[in-house]
Tab-separated table of C-alpha atoms in Angstrom:
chain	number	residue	atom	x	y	z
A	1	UNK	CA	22.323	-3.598	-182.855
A	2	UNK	CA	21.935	0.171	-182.446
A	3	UNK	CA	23.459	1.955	-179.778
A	4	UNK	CA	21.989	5.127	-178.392
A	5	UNK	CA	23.531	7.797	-176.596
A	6	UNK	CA	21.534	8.593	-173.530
A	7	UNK	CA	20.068	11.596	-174.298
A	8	UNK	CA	18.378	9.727	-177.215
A	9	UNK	CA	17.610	7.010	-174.617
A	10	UNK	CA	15.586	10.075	-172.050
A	11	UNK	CA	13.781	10.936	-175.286
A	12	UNK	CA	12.544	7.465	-176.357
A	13	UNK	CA	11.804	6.990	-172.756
A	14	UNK	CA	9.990	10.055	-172.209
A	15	UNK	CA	7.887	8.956	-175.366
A	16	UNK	CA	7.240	6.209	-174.429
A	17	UNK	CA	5.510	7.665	-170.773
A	18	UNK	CA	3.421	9.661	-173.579
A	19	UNK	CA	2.090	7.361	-175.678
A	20	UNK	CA	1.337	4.984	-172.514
A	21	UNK	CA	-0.616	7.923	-170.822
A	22	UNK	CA	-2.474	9.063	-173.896
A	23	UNK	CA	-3.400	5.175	-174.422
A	24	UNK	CA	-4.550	4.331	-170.556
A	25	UNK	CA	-6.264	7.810	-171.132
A	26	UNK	CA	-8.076	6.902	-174.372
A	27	UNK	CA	-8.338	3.448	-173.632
A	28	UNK	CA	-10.570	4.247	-170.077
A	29	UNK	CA	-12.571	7.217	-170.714
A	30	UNK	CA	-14.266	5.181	-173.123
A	31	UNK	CA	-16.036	3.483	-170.328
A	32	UNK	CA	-16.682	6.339	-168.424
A	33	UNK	CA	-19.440	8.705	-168.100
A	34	UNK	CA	-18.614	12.807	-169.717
A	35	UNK	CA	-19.197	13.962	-166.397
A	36	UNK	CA	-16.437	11.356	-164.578
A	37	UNK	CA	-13.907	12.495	-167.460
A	38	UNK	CA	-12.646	15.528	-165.743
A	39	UNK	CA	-12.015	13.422	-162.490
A	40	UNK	CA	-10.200	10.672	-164.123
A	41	UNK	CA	-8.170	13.426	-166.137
A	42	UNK	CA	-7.160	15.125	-162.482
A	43	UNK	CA	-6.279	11.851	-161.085
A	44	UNK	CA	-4.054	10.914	-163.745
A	45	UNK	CA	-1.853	14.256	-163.716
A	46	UNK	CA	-1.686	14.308	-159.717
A	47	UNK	CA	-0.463	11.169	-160.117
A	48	UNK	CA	2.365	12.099	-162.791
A	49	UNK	CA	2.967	15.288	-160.590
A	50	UNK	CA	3.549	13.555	-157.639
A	51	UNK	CA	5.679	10.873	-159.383
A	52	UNK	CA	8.062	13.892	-160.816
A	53	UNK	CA	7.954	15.508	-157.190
A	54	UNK	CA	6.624	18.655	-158.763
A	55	UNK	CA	3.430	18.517	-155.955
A	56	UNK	CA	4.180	18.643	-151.936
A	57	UNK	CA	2.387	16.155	-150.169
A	58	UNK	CA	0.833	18.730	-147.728
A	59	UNK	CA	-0.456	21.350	-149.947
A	60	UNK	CA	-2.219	18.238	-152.177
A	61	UNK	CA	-4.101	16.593	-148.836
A	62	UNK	CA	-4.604	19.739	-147.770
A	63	UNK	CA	-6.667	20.658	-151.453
A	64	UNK	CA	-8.192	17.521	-150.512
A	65	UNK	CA	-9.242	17.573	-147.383
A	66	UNK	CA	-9.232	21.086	-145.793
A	67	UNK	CA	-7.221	21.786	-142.834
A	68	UNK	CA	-8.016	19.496	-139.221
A	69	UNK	CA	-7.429	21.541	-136.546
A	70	UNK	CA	-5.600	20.450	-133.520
A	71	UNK	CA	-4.453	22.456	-130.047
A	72	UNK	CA	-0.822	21.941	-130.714
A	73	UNK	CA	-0.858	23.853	-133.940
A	74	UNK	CA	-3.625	26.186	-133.170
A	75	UNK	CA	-2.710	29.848	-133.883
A	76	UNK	CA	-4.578	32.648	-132.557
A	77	UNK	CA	-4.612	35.772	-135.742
A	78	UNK	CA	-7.394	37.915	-134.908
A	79	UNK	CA	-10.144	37.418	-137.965
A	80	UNK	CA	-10.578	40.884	-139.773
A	81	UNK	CA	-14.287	41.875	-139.409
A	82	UNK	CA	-15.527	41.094	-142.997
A	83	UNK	CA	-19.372	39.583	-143.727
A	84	UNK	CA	-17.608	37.528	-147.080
A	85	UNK	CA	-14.838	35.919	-145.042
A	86	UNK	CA	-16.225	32.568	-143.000
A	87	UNK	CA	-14.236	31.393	-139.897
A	88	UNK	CA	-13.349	28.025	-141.259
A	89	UNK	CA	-11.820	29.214	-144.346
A	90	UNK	CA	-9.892	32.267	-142.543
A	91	UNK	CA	-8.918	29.497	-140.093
A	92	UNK	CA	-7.284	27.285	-143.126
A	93	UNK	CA	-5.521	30.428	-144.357
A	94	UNK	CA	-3.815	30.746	-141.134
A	95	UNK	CA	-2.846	27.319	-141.051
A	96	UNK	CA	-1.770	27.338	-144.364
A	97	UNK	CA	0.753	30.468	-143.822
Protein backbone atom coordinates (compact mmCIF):
# COMPACT_ATOMS: atom_id res chain seq x y z
CA UNK A 1 0.00 0.00 0.00
CA UNK A 2 0.93 3.66 -0.50
CA UNK A 3 0.74 6.04 2.14
CA UNK A 4 0.11 9.69 1.50
CA UNK A 5 0.86 12.55 3.49
CA UNK A 6 -2.16 14.74 3.79
CA UNK A 7 -1.39 17.43 1.81
CA UNK A 8 -1.16 14.91 -1.09
CA UNK A 9 -4.46 13.51 0.28
CA UNK A 10 -6.29 17.59 -0.03
CA UNK A 11 -4.86 17.47 -3.56
CA UNK A 12 -6.23 14.10 -4.76
CA UNK A 13 -9.34 15.12 -3.01
CA UNK A 14 -9.65 18.41 -4.43
CA UNK A 15 -9.22 16.57 -7.90
CA UNK A 16 -11.32 14.51 -7.48
CA UNK A 17 -14.33 17.48 -6.69
CA UNK A 18 -12.94 18.60 -10.29
CA UNK A 19 -13.21 15.93 -12.36
CA UNK A 20 -16.76 15.05 -10.66
CA UNK A 21 -17.99 18.67 -11.46
CA UNK A 22 -16.60 18.87 -14.95
CA UNK A 23 -18.32 15.27 -15.53
CA UNK A 24 -22.00 16.12 -13.88
CA UNK A 25 -21.32 19.36 -15.98
CA UNK A 26 -20.58 17.62 -19.30
CA UNK A 27 -22.58 14.77 -18.62
CA UNK A 28 -26.09 17.18 -18.20
CA UNK A 29 -25.74 19.98 -20.49
CA UNK A 30 -25.93 17.50 -23.06
CA UNK A 31 -29.60 17.26 -22.46
CA UNK A 32 -30.20 20.69 -22.11
CA UNK A 33 -31.21 23.41 -24.31
CA UNK A 34 -28.01 26.43 -25.18
CA UNK A 35 -30.20 28.81 -23.68
CA UNK A 36 -30.74 26.66 -20.11
CA UNK A 37 -26.76 26.23 -20.11
CA UNK A 38 -25.98 29.44 -18.43
CA UNK A 39 -28.63 28.62 -15.64
CA UNK A 40 -27.45 25.21 -14.94
CA UNK A 41 -23.75 26.65 -14.98
CA UNK A 42 -24.97 29.40 -12.11
CA UNK A 43 -26.64 26.79 -10.16
CA UNK A 44 -23.81 24.59 -10.01
CA UNK A 45 -21.18 27.30 -8.70
CA UNK A 46 -23.79 28.81 -6.07
CA UNK A 47 -23.97 25.59 -5.00
CA UNK A 48 -20.03 25.00 -4.62
CA UNK A 49 -19.93 28.63 -3.16
CA UNK A 50 -22.26 28.05 -0.65
CA UNK A 51 -20.78 24.61 0.21
CA UNK A 52 -17.16 26.46 0.78
CA UNK A 53 -19.08 29.30 2.78
CA UNK A 54 -17.62 31.81 0.39
CA UNK A 55 -21.57 33.23 -0.28
CA UNK A 56 -23.80 34.72 2.81
CA UNK A 57 -27.08 33.39 2.84
CA UNK A 58 -28.72 36.90 2.87
CA UNK A 59 -26.99 38.67 0.17
CA UNK A 60 -27.76 35.28 -2.21
CA UNK A 61 -31.84 35.32 -1.36
CA UNK A 62 -31.67 38.67 -1.46
CA UNK A 63 -30.07 38.48 -5.47
CA UNK A 64 -32.87 36.20 -5.67
CA UNK A 65 -35.64 37.58 -4.52
CA UNK A 66 -35.37 41.38 -3.94
CA UNK A 67 -35.88 42.80 -0.62
CA UNK A 68 -39.72 42.17 1.32
CA UNK A 69 -40.40 44.94 3.21
CA UNK A 70 -41.76 44.77 6.64
CA UNK A 71 -42.65 47.71 9.47
CA UNK A 72 -40.14 46.41 11.90
CA UNK A 73 -37.22 46.97 9.62
CA UNK A 74 -38.56 49.83 7.69
CA UNK A 75 -36.09 52.77 7.51
CA UNK A 76 -37.08 56.12 6.57
CA UNK A 77 -33.72 57.80 4.16
CA UNK A 78 -35.18 60.52 2.29
CA UNK A 79 -34.99 59.37 -1.68
CA UNK A 80 -32.68 61.94 -3.57
CA UNK A 81 -34.85 63.57 -6.31
CA UNK A 82 -33.46 61.73 -9.42
CA UNK A 83 -35.93 60.69 -12.66
CA UNK A 84 -33.33 57.28 -13.16
CA UNK A 85 -33.63 56.12 -9.56
CA UNK A 86 -37.18 54.04 -8.94
CA UNK A 87 -38.52 53.80 -5.32
CA UNK A 88 -38.34 50.07 -5.09
CA UNK A 89 -34.83 49.76 -5.99
CA UNK A 90 -33.69 52.92 -3.75
CA UNK A 91 -35.83 51.14 -1.12
CA UNK A 92 -33.59 47.73 -1.51
CA UNK A 93 -30.45 49.86 -1.31
CA UNK A 94 -31.47 51.08 1.99
CA UNK A 95 -32.25 47.82 3.20
CA UNK A 96 -29.31 46.43 1.94
CA UNK A 97 -26.91 49.09 3.85
Amino acid sequence: TILLDSQEIDEHILNLKNVFTFSLYNNICRSLFEKHKLLFSFLIIINILQGENIINSIEFRFLLSGIVLSTHNKVDVEKPITSWLENNVWNDMIQLS
